[in-house]
Tab-separated table of C-alpha atoms in Angstrom:
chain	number	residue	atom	x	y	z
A	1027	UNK	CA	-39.206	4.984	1.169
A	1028	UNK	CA	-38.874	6.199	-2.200
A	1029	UNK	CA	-36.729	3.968	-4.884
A	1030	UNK	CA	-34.087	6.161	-5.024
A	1031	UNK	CA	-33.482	6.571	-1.343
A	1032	UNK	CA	-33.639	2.740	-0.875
A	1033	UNK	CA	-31.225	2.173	-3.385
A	1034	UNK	CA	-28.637	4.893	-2.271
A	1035	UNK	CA	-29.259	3.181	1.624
A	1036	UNK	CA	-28.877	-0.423	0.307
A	1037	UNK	CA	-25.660	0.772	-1.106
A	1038	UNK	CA	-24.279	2.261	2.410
A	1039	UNK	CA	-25.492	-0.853	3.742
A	1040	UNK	CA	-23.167	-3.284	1.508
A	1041	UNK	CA	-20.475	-0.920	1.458
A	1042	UNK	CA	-20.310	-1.277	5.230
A	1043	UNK	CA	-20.862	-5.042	5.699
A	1044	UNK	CA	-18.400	-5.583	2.033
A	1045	UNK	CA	-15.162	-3.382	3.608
A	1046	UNK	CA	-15.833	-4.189	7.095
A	1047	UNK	CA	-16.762	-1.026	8.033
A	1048	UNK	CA	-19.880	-1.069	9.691
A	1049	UNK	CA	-23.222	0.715	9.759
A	1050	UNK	CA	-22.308	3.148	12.270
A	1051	UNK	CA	-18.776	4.319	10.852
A	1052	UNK	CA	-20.635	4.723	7.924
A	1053	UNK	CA	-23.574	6.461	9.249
A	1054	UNK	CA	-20.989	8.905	10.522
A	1055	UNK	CA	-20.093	9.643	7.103
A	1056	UNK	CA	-22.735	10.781	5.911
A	1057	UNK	CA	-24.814	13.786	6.712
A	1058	UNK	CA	-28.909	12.629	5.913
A	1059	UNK	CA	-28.683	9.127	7.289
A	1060	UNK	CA	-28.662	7.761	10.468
A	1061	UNK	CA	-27.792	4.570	12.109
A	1062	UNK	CA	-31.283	3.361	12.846
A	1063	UNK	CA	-31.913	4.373	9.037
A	1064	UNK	CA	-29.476	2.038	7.928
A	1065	UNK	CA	-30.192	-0.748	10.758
A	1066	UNK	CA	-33.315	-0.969	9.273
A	1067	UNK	CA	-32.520	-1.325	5.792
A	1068	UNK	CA	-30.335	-3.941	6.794
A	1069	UNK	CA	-32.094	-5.897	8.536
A	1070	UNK	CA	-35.011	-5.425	5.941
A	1071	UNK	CA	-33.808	-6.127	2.661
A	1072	UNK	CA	-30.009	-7.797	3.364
A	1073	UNK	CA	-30.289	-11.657	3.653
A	1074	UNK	CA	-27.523	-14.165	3.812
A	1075	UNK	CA	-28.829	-16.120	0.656
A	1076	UNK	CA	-29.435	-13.022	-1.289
A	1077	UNK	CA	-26.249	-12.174	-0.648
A	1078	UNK	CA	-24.654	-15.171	-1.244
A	1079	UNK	CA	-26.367	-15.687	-4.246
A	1080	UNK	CA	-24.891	-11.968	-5.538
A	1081	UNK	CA	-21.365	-13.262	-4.652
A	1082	UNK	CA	-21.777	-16.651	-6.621
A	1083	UNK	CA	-22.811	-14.246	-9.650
A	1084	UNK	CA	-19.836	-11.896	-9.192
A	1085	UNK	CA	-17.517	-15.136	-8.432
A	1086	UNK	CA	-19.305	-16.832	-11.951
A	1087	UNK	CA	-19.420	-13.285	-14.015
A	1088	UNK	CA	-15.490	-13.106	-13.416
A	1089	UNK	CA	-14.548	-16.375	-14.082
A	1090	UNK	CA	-16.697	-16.182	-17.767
A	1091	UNK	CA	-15.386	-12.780	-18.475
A	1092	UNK	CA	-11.217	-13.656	-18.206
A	1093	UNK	CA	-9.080	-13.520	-20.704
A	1094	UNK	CA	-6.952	-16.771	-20.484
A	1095	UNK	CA	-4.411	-14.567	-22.849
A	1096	UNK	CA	-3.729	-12.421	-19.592
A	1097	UNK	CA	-5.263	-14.837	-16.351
A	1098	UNK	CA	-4.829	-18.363	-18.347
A	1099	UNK	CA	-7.323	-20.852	-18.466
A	1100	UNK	CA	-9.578	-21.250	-15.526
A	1101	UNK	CA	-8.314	-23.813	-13.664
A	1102	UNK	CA	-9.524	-26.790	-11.027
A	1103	UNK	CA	-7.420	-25.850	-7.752
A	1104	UNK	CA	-8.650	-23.771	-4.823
A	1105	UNK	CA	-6.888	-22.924	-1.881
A	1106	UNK	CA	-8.615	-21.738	1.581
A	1107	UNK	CA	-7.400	-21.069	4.764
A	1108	UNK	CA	-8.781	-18.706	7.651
A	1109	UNK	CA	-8.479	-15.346	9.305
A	1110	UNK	CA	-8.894	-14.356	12.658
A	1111	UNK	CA	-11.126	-10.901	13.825
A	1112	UNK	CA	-11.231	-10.048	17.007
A	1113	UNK	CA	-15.170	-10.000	18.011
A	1114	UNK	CA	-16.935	-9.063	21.474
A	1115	UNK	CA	-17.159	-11.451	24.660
A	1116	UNK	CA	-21.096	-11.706	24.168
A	1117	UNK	CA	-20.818	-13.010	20.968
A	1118	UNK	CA	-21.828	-16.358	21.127
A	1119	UNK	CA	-19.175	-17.455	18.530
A	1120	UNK	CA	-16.117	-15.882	20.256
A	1121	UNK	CA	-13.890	-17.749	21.629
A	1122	UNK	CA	-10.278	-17.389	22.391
A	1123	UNK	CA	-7.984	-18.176	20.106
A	1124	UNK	CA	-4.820	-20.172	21.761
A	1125	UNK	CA	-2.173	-19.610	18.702
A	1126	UNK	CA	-3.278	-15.990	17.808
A	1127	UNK	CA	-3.848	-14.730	21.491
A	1128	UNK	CA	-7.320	-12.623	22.110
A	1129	UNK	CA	-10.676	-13.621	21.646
A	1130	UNK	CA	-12.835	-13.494	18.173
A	1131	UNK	CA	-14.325	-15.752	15.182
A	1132	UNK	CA	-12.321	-17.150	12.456
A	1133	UNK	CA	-13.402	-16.456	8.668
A	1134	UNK	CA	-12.377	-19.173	6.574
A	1135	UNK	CA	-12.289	-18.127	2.715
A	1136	UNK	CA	-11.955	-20.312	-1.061
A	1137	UNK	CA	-10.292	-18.670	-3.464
A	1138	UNK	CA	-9.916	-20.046	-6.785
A	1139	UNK	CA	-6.120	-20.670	-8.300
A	1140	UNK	CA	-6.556	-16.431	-9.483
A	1141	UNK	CA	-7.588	-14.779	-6.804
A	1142	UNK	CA	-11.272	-15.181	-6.928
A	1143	UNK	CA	-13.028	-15.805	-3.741
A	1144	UNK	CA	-15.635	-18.151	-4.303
A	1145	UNK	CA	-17.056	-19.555	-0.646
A	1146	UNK	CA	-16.628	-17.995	2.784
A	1147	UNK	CA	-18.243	-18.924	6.422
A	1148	UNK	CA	-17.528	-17.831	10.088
A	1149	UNK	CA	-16.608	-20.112	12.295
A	1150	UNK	CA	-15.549	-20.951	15.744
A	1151	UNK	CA	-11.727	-20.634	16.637
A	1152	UNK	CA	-11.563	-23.819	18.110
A	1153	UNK	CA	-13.969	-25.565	15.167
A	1154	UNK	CA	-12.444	-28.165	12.864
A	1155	UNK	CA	-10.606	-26.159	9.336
A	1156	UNK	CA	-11.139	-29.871	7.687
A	1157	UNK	CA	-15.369	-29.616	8.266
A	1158	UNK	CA	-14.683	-26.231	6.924
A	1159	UNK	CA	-12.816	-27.010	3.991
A	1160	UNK	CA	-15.379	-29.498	2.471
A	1161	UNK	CA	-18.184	-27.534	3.073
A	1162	UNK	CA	-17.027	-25.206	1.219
A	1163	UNK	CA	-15.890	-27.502	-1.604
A	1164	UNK	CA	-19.348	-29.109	-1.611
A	1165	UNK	CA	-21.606	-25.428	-0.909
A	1166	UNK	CA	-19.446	-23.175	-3.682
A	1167	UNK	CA	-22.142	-23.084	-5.555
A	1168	UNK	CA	-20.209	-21.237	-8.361
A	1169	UNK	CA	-19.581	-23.048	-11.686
A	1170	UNK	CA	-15.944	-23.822	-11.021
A	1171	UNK	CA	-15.390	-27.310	-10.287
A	1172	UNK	CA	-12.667	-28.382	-7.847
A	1173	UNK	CA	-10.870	-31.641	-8.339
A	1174	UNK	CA	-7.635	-29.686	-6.056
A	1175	UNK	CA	-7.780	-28.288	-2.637
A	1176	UNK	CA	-4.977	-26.874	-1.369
A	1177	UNK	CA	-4.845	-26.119	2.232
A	1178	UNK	CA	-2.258	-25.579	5.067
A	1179	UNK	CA	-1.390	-27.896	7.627
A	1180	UNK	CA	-4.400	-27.311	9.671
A	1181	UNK	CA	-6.643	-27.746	7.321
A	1182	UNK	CA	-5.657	-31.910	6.683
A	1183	UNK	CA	-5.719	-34.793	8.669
A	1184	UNK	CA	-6.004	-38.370	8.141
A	1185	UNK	CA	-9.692	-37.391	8.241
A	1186	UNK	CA	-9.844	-35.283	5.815
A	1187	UNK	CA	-7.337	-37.539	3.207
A	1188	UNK	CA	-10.323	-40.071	3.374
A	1189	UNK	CA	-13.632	-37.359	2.853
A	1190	UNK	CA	-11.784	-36.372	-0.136
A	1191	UNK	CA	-11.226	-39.354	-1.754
A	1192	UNK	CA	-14.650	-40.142	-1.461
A	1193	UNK	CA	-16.326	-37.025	-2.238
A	1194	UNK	CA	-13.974	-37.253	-5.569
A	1195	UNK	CA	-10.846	-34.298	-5.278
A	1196	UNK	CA	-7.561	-34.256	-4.556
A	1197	UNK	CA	-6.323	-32.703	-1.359
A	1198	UNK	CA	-3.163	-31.303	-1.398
A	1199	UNK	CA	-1.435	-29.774	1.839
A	1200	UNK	CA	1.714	-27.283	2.684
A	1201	UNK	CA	3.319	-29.657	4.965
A	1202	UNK	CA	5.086	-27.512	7.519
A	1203	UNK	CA	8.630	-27.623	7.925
A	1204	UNK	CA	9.253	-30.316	4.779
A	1205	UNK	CA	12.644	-29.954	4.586
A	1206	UNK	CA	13.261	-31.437	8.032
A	1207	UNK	CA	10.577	-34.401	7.748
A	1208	UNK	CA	11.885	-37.292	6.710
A	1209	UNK	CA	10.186	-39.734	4.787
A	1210	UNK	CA	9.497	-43.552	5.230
A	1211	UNK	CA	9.327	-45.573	2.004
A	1212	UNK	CA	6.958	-48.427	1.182
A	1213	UNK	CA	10.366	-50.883	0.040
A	1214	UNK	CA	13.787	-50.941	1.265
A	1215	UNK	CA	15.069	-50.924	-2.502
A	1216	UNK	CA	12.360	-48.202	-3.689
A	1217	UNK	CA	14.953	-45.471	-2.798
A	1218	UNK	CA	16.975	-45.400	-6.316
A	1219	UNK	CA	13.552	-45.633	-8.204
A	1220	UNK	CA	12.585	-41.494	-6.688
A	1221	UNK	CA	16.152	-39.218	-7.625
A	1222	UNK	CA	13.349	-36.518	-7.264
A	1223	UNK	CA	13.536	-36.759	-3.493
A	1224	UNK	CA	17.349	-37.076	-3.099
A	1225	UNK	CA	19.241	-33.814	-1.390
């Protein structure tokens, strides 16, 4: 293959796997390549550390480039949470998923305080979101560092509370349905010392 043709195949190839697309829809699209063309490309020249290595530069590029004027100062939070997609029964990562209803693979995504994705990973629908969370704290790679990790209520445990602590950052979870949880206090007399959490 020529250079240019590479290039222009490499770039079908991304633009399928990036949007979700796929190699055939985009195959269709285009008149001089074919499926096979771009399998083989693919599965040539696209490798999961190459291409996370290409989203830890974009993910690092951005953060350098922002203007804390407009975006403010880069911060130390990150937020995750996952996704269901519906995948095929002879995948061997599909499962069904009980609170969604179907069968697929979860993709569980970091994103920085401003909308900056910065770690993703597929995993099982029944797999732990806490084992997810920390490994993407710990596998970023990028040069933001987290010392706050926000998740939702499935993503924190009494588990994960302790992992955190000792690999040195904060969780901090939505708790679900807050305003009807009631809260037990250390001391009987501590009550007047917190008008924060009066009604």
């Amino acid at each position: 293959l020529d250079p240019a043709t590479l290039q222009r195949r490499l770039l079908l190839c991304l633009y399928g796997l990036g949007t979700n697309a796929g190699l055939k829809r985009v195959s269709a699209g285009v008149e001089d390549v074919s499926y096979k063309e771009l399998l083989h490309v693919h599965r040539r020249f696209i490798h999961v550390e190459a291409l996370r290595d290409a989203a830890r530069r974009v993910a690092n590029a951005t953060l350098a480039i922002r203007n804390p004027m407009i975006w403010g100062e880069v911060g130390t939070a990150c937020a995750s949470d996952s996704k269901k997609f519906g995948a095929w029964d002879r995948n061997l990562m599909t499962e069904w998923h009980i609170r969604y209803g179907g069968r697929g693979v979860m993709i569980y995504w970091h994103v920085e305080k401003r909308s900056t994705c910065i770690y993703s990973q597929l995993k099982r629908c029944s797999s732990s979101e806490v084992a997810a969370m920390i490994e993407g704290v710990l596998r970023h790679c990028t040069d933001l560092e987290i010392h706050r990790q926000y998740v939702d209520s499935h993503g924190q445990s009494e588990v994960a509370f302790a992992f955190c602590k000792l690999l040195g950052f904060e969780l901090a979870p939505r708790l679900k349905a807050i305003a009807r949880q009631k809260l037990c206090l250390p001391r009987p007399g501590m009550k007047g010392e917190l008008p924060n959490l009066m009604p």
